[in-house]
mmCIF file with all atom_site columns, C-alpha atoms in Angstrom:
data_model
loop_
_atom_site.group_PDB
_atom_site.id
_atom_site.type_symbol
_atom_site.label_atom_id
_atom_site.label_alt_id
_atom_site.label_comp_id
_atom_site.label_asym_id
_atom_site.label_entity_id
_atom_site.label_seq_id
_atom_site.pdbx_PDB_ins_code
_atom_site.Cartn_x
_atom_site.Cartn_y
_atom_site.Cartn_z
_atom_site.occupancy
_atom_site.B_iso_or_equiv
_atom_site.pdbx_formal_charge
_atom_site.auth_seq_id
_atom_site.auth_comp_id
_atom_site.auth_asym_id
_atom_site.auth_atom_id
_atom_site.pdbx_PDB_model_num
ATOM 1   C CA . MET P 1 1   ? -1.820  -14.374 8.435  1.00 0.00 ? 251 MET P CA 1
ATOM 2   C CA . LYS P 1 2   ? -0.697  -11.866 5.875  1.00 0.00 ? 252 LYS P CA 1
ATOM 3   C CA . ARG P 1 3   ? -3.180  -10.854 3.174  1.00 0.00 ? 253 ARG P CA 1
ATOM 4   C CA . PRO P 1 4   ? -1.381  -12.781 0.326  1.00 0.00 ? 254 PRO P CA 1
ATOM 5   C CA . THR P 1 5   ? -1.241  -15.916 2.463  1.00 0.00 ? 255 THR P CA 1
ATOM 6   C CA . ARG P 1 6   ? -4.927  -15.588 3.308  1.00 0.00 ? 256 ARG P CA 1
ATOM 7   C CA . SER P 1 7   ? -5.805  -15.307 -0.364 1.00 0.00 ? 257 SER P CA 1
ATOM 8   C CA . PHE P 1 8   ? -3.701  -18.349 -1.239 1.00 0.00 ? 258 PHE P CA 1
ATOM 9   C CA . VAL P 1 9   ? -5.110  -20.483 1.565  1.00 0.00 ? 259 VAL P CA 1
ATOM 10  C CA . ILE P 1 10  ? -8.720  -19.520 0.891  1.00 0.00 ? 260 ILE P CA 1
ATOM 11  C CA . ALA P 1 11  ? -8.302  -20.157 -2.834 1.00 0.00 ? 261 ALA P CA 1
ATOM 12  C CA . MET P 1 12  ? -6.813  -23.600 -2.187 1.00 0.00 ? 262 MET P CA 1
ATOM 13  C CA . SER P 1 13  ? -9.556  -24.351 0.319  1.00 0.00 ? 263 SER P CA 1
ATOM 14  C CA . LEU P 1 14  ? -12.324 -23.425 -2.065 1.00 0.00 ? 264 LEU P CA 1
ATOM 15  C CA . ILE P 1 15  ? -10.849 -25.606 -4.795 1.00 0.00 ? 265 ILE P CA 1
ATOM 16  C CA . ALA P 1 16  ? -11.075 -28.515 -2.372 1.00 0.00 ? 266 ALA P CA 1
ATOM 17  C CA . VAL P 1 17  ? -14.499 -27.531 -0.999 1.00 0.00 ? 267 VAL P CA 1
ATOM 18  C CA . ALA P 1 18  ? -16.293 -26.761 -4.263 1.00 0.00 ? 268 ALA P CA 1
ATOM 19  C CA . PRO P 1 19  ? -17.145 -30.370 -5.262 1.00 0.00 ? 269 PRO P CA 1
ATOM 20  C CA . ALA P 1 20  ? -18.538 -31.233 -1.820 1.00 0.00 ? 270 ALA P CA 1
ATOM 21  C CA . TRP P 1 21  ? -20.481 -27.964 -1.695 1.00 0.00 ? 271 TRP P CA 1
ATOM 22  C CA . ALA P 1 22  ? -22.008 -28.611 -5.114 1.00 0.00 ? 272 ALA P CA 1
ATOM 23  C CA . GLN P 1 23  ? -23.084 -32.114 -4.115 1.00 0.00 ? 273 GLN P CA 1
ATOM 24  C CA . SER P 1 24  ? -24.644 -31.084 -0.825 1.00 0.00 ? 274 SER P CA 1
ATOM 25  C CA . THR P 1 25  ? -26.421 -27.957 -2.060 1.00 0.00 ? 275 THR P CA 1
ATOM 26  C CA . GLU P 1 26  ? -27.668 -28.515 -5.587 1.00 0.00 ? 276 GLU P CA 1
ATOM 27  C CA . GLY P 1 27  ? -28.218 -25.289 -7.458 1.00 0.00 ? 277 GLY P CA 1
ATOM 28  C CA . HIS P 1 28  ? -26.108 -23.143 -5.128 1.00 0.00 ? 278 HIS P CA 1
ATOM 29  C CA . PRO P 1 29  ? -26.188 -19.633 -6.608 1.00 0.00 ? 279 PRO P CA 1
ATOM 30  C CA . SER P 1 30  ? -22.637 -18.521 -5.899 1.00 0.00 ? 280 SER P CA 1
ATOM 31  C CA . ASP P 1 31  ? -19.341 -19.972 -7.025 1.00 0.00 ? 281 ASP P CA 1
ATOM 32  C CA . ASP P 1 32  ? -16.955 -17.387 -5.580 1.00 0.00 ? 282 ASP P CA 1
ATOM 33  C CA . ALA P 1 33  ? -15.213 -17.431 -2.188 1.00 0.00 ? 283 ALA P CA 1
ATOM 34  C CA . ALA P 1 34  ? -17.184 -14.592 -0.642 1.00 0.00 ? 284 ALA P CA 1
ATOM 35  C CA . GLY P 1 35  ? -20.447 -16.110 -1.849 1.00 0.00 ? 285 GLY P CA 1
ATOM 36  C CA . ILE P 1 36  ? -19.713 -19.493 -0.316 1.00 0.00 ? 286 ILE P CA 1
ATOM 37  C CA . LEU P 1 37  ? -18.603 -18.039 3.009  1.00 0.00 ? 287 LEU P CA 1
ATOM 38  C CA . ASN P 1 38  ? -21.488 -15.572 3.123  1.00 0.00 ? 288 ASN P CA 1
ATOM 39  C CA . SER P 1 39  ? -24.019 -18.297 2.330  1.00 0.00 ? 289 SER P CA 1
ATOM 40  C CA . LEU P 1 40  ? -23.150 -20.246 5.459  1.00 0.00 ? 290 LEU P CA 1
ATOM 41  C CA . PRO P 1 41  ? -25.756 -20.146 8.233  1.00 0.00 ? 291 PRO P CA 1
ATOM 42  C CA . PRO P 1 42  ? -24.988 -17.208 10.577 1.00 0.00 ? 292 PRO P CA 1
ATOM 43  C CA . ASP P 1 43  ? -24.221 -19.407 13.586 1.00 0.00 ? 293 ASP P CA 1
ATOM 44  C CA . LEU P 1 44  ? -21.786 -21.573 11.593 1.00 0.00 ? 294 LEU P CA 1
ATOM 45  C CA . HIS P 1 45  ? -20.138 -18.501 10.066 1.00 0.00 ? 295 HIS P CA 1
ATOM 46  C CA . LYS P 1 46  ? -19.700 -17.019 13.572 1.00 0.00 ? 296 LYS P CA 1
ATOM 47  C CA . LYS P 1 47  ? -18.083 -20.212 14.877 1.00 0.00 ? 297 LYS P CA 1
ATOM 48  C CA . LEU P 1 48  ? -15.704 -20.281 11.915 1.00 0.00 ? 298 LEU P CA 1
ATOM 49  C CA . GLN P 1 49  ? -14.774 -16.647 12.578 1.00 0.00 ? 299 GLN P CA 1
ATOM 50  C CA . GLN P 1 50  ? -14.130 -17.417 16.253 1.00 0.00 ? 300 GLN P CA 1
ATOM 51  C CA . LEU P 1 51  ? -11.895 -20.320 15.293 1.00 0.00 ? 301 LEU P CA 1
ATOM 52  C CA . SER P 1 52  ? -10.112 -18.083 12.800 1.00 0.00 ? 302 SER P CA 1
ATOM 53  C CA . GLN P 1 53  ? -9.440  -15.557 15.549 1.00 0.00 ? 303 GLN P CA 1
ATOM 54  C CA . LEU P 1 54  ? -7.960  -18.276 17.768 1.00 0.00 ? 304 LEU P CA 1
ATOM 55  C CA . ILE P 1 55  ? -5.655  -19.359 14.950 1.00 0.00 ? 305 ILE P CA 1
ATOM 56  C CA . ASP P 1 56  ? -4.604  -15.753 14.315 1.00 0.00 ? 306 ASP P CA 1
ATOM 57  C CA . GLN P 1 57  ? -3.959  -15.225 18.037 1.00 0.00 ? 307 GLN P CA 1
ATOM 58  C CA . ASN P 1 58  ? -1.683  -18.264 18.071 1.00 0.00 ? 308 ASN P CA 1
ATOM 59  C CA . ILE P 1 59  ? 0.183   -16.982 15.025 1.00 0.00 ? 309 ILE P CA 1
ATOM 60  C CA . LYS P 1 60  ? 0.654   -13.582 16.684 1.00 0.00 ? 310 LYS P CA 1
ATOM 61  C CA . ALA P 1 61  ? 1.825   -15.302 19.887 1.00 0.00 ? 311 ALA P CA 1
ATOM 62  C CA . ASP P 1 62  ? 4.384   -17.299 17.862 1.00 0.00 ? 312 ASP P CA 1
ATOM 63  C CA . THR P 1 63  ? 2.914   -20.634 18.963 1.00 0.00 ? 313 THR P CA 1
ATOM 64  C CA . LEU P 1 64  ? 1.922   -21.332 15.362 1.00 0.00 ? 314 LEU P CA 1
ATOM 65  C CA . THR P 1 65  ? 3.248   -20.070 12.035 1.00 0.00 ? 315 THR P CA 1
ATOM 66  C CA . GLU P 1 66  ? 1.637   -19.393 8.689  1.00 0.00 ? 316 GLU P CA 1
ATOM 67  C CA . GLU P 1 67  ? 3.965   -21.996 7.201  1.00 0.00 ? 317 GLU P CA 1
ATOM 68  C CA . GLN P 1 68  ? 2.722   -24.609 9.685  1.00 0.00 ? 318 GLN P CA 1
ATOM 69  C CA . VAL P 1 69  ? -0.891  -23.858 8.790  1.00 0.00 ? 319 VAL P CA 1
ATOM 70  C CA . LYS P 1 70  ? -0.162  -24.200 5.061  1.00 0.00 ? 320 LYS P CA 1
ATOM 71  C CA . ARG P 1 71  ? 1.891   -27.367 5.566  1.00 0.00 ? 321 ARG P CA 1
ATOM 72  C CA . GLU P 1 72  ? -0.713  -29.013 7.808  1.00 0.00 ? 322 GLU P CA 1
ATOM 73  C CA . LEU P 1 73  ? -3.461  -28.103 5.344  1.00 0.00 ? 323 LEU P CA 1
ATOM 74  C CA . MET P 1 74  ? -1.550  -29.658 2.457  1.00 0.00 ? 324 MET P CA 1
ATOM 75  C CA . LEU P 1 75  ? -0.758  -32.784 4.511  1.00 0.00 ? 325 LEU P CA 1
ATOM 76  C CA . GLY P 1 76  ? -4.354  -33.159 5.702  1.00 0.00 ? 326 GLY P CA 1
ATOM 77  C CA . ARG P 1 77  ? -3.413  -32.661 9.356  1.00 0.00 ? 327 ARG P CA 1
ATOM 78  C CA . LEU P 1 78  ? -4.968  -29.266 9.999  1.00 0.00 ? 328 LEU P CA 1
ATOM 79  C CA . GLU P 1 79  ? -7.598  -30.791 12.294 1.00 0.00 ? 329 GLU P CA 1
ATOM 80  C CA . GLN P 1 80  ? -4.955  -32.097 14.709 1.00 0.00 ? 330 GLN P CA 1
ATOM 81  C CA . THR P 1 81  ? -3.169  -28.741 14.674 1.00 0.00 ? 331 THR P CA 1
ATOM 82  C CA . ILE P 1 82  ? -6.382  -26.876 15.454 1.00 0.00 ? 332 ILE P CA 1
ATOM 83  C CA . ARG P 1 83  ? -7.321  -29.298 18.222 1.00 0.00 ? 333 ARG P CA 1
ATOM 84  C CA . SER P 1 84  ? -3.876  -28.810 19.790 1.00 0.00 ? 334 SER P CA 1
ATOM 85  C CA . LEU P 1 85  ? -4.572  -25.083 20.255 1.00 0.00 ? 335 LEU P CA 1
ATOM 86  C CA . GLY P 1 86  ? -6.563  -25.744 23.420 1.00 0.00 ? 336 GLY P CA 1
ATOM 87  C CA . PRO P 1 87  ? -10.012 -26.580 24.764 1.00 0.00 ? 337 PRO P CA 1
ATOM 88  C CA . GLU P 1 88  ? -11.764 -23.578 23.217 1.00 0.00 ? 338 GLU P CA 1
ATOM 89  C CA . ALA P 1 89  ? -10.456 -24.393 19.730 1.00 0.00 ? 339 ALA P CA 1
ATOM 90  C CA . ASN P 1 90  ? -11.287 -28.069 20.231 1.00 0.00 ? 340 ASN P CA 1
ATOM 91  C CA . GLN P 1 91  ? -14.863 -27.241 21.338 1.00 0.00 ? 341 GLN P CA 1
ATOM 92  C CA . LEU P 1 92  ? -15.422 -24.874 18.401 1.00 0.00 ? 342 LEU P CA 1
ATOM 93  C CA . PHE P 1 93  ? -14.048 -27.474 16.018 1.00 0.00 ? 343 PHE P CA 1
ATOM 94  C CA . GLU P 1 94  ? -16.442 -30.119 17.397 1.00 0.00 ? 344 GLU P CA 1
ATOM 95  C CA . GLU P 1 95  ? -19.424 -27.776 17.110 1.00 0.00 ? 345 GLU P CA 1
ATOM 96  C CA . ILE P 1 96  ? -18.512 -26.846 13.533 1.00 0.00 ? 346 ILE P CA 1
ATOM 97  C CA . LYS P 1 97  ? -17.981 -30.494 12.608 1.00 0.00 ? 347 LYS P CA 1
ATOM 98  C CA . THR P 1 98  ? -21.347 -31.475 14.120 1.00 0.00 ? 348 THR P CA 1
ATOM 99  C CA . ASP P 1 99  ? -23.152 -28.618 12.361 1.00 0.00 ? 349 ASP P CA 1
ATOM 100 C CA . MET P 1 100 ? -21.658 -29.591 9.010  1.00 0.00 ? 350 MET P CA 1
ATOM 101 C CA . LYS P 1 101 ? -22.411 -33.273 9.585  1.00 0.00 ? 351 LYS P CA 1
ATOM 102 C CA . ASN P 1 102 ? -26.037 -32.318 10.272 1.00 0.00 ? 352 ASN P CA 1
ATOM 103 C CA . GLY P 1 103 ? -26.453 -30.474 6.983  1.00 0.00 ? 353 GLY P CA 1
ATOM 104 C CA . LYS P 1 104 ? -25.319 -26.946 7.788  1.00 0.00 ? 354 LYS P CA 1
ATOM 105 C CA . GLY P 1 105 ? -22.682 -25.756 5.321  1.00 0.00 ? 355 GLY P CA 1
ATOM 106 C CA . PRO P 1 106 ? -20.826 -27.744 2.685  1.00 0.00 ? 356 PRO P CA 1
ATOM 107 C CA . GLY P 1 107 ? -20.689 -31.052 4.572  1.00 0.00 ? 357 GLY P CA 1
ATOM 108 C CA . GLU P 1 108 ? -18.380 -32.771 7.031  1.00 0.00 ? 358 GLU P CA 1
ATOM 109 C CA . ASP P 1 109 ? -15.956 -33.968 4.328  1.00 0.00 ? 359 ASP P CA 1
ATOM 110 C CA . ALA P 1 110 ? -15.262 -30.358 3.383  1.00 0.00 ? 360 ALA P CA 1
ATOM 111 C CA . LEU P 1 111 ? -14.523 -29.231 6.934  1.00 0.00 ? 361 LEU P CA 1
ATOM 112 C CA . ALA P 1 112 ? -10.727 -29.525 6.929  1.00 0.00 ? 362 ALA P CA 1
ATOM 113 C CA . PRO P 1 113 ? -10.270 -27.781 3.571  1.00 0.00 ? 363 PRO P CA 1
ATOM 114 C CA . LEU P 1 114 ? -12.716 -25.056 4.594  1.00 0.00 ? 364 LEU P CA 1
ATOM 115 C CA . LEU P 1 115 ? -10.779 -24.453 7.797  1.00 0.00 ? 365 LEU P CA 1
ATOM 116 C CA . GLY P 1 116 ? -7.718  -23.813 5.676  1.00 0.00 ? 366 GLY P CA 1
ATOM 117 C CA . GLY P 1 117 ? -9.392  -20.627 4.505  1.00 0.00 ? 367 GLY P CA 1
ATOM 118 C CA . LEU P 1 118 ? -10.229 -19.323 7.939  1.00 0.00 ? 368 LEU P CA 1
ATOM 119 C CA . GLY P 1 119 ? -7.573  -16.638 7.881  1.00 0.00 ? 369 GLY P CA 1
ATOM 120 C CA . GLY P 1 120 ? -9.281  -15.039 4.914  1.00 0.00 ? 370 GLY P CA 1
ATOM 121 C CA . MET P 1 121 ? -12.516 -14.601 6.829  1.00 0.00 ? 371 MET P CA 1
ATOM 122 C CA . GLU P 1 122 ? -11.171 -11.977 9.224  1.00 0.00 ? 372 GLU P CA 1
ATOM 123 C CA . LYS P 1 123 ? -12.816 -8.579  8.875  1.00 0.00 ? 373 LYS P CA 1
#
C-alpha cells in the first residue's frame, strides 16, 4: 500500500476500534494510532505484522489491490478477503482472533477494523 493509503486506512480503522478499545481497557493511556498499536502484546503485534506482510505481498503480486482492501473494509468483508489469501493468512487470522477474544488487544469485535490498518504497521 502507498503511504497515503496506509494513513487513510489506519485512521479509519482507529476510528472504528477506539470505542471497543476504550471499553476493554479502561484507562488506556494512549489515544493515538502508534500508541494503540505499540500497546498491543508483542506476540499479537508480531502476528498482525506478519498478516500485514502477506497482504502487501498479495498487493505486489497483483492478486489484491489497495482499492479492494479499502472496499472490503468499508463493506465489512475484509475477513473473507484475508482468509482467501491462503492457509498461512487464514491461520494467522484465527490466531489473532483467538488472542483478541481471550483478552489480548482491543477485543474480538474490533478485529476487522484493526486489520484495515495493517498496511500502516509496516516498518
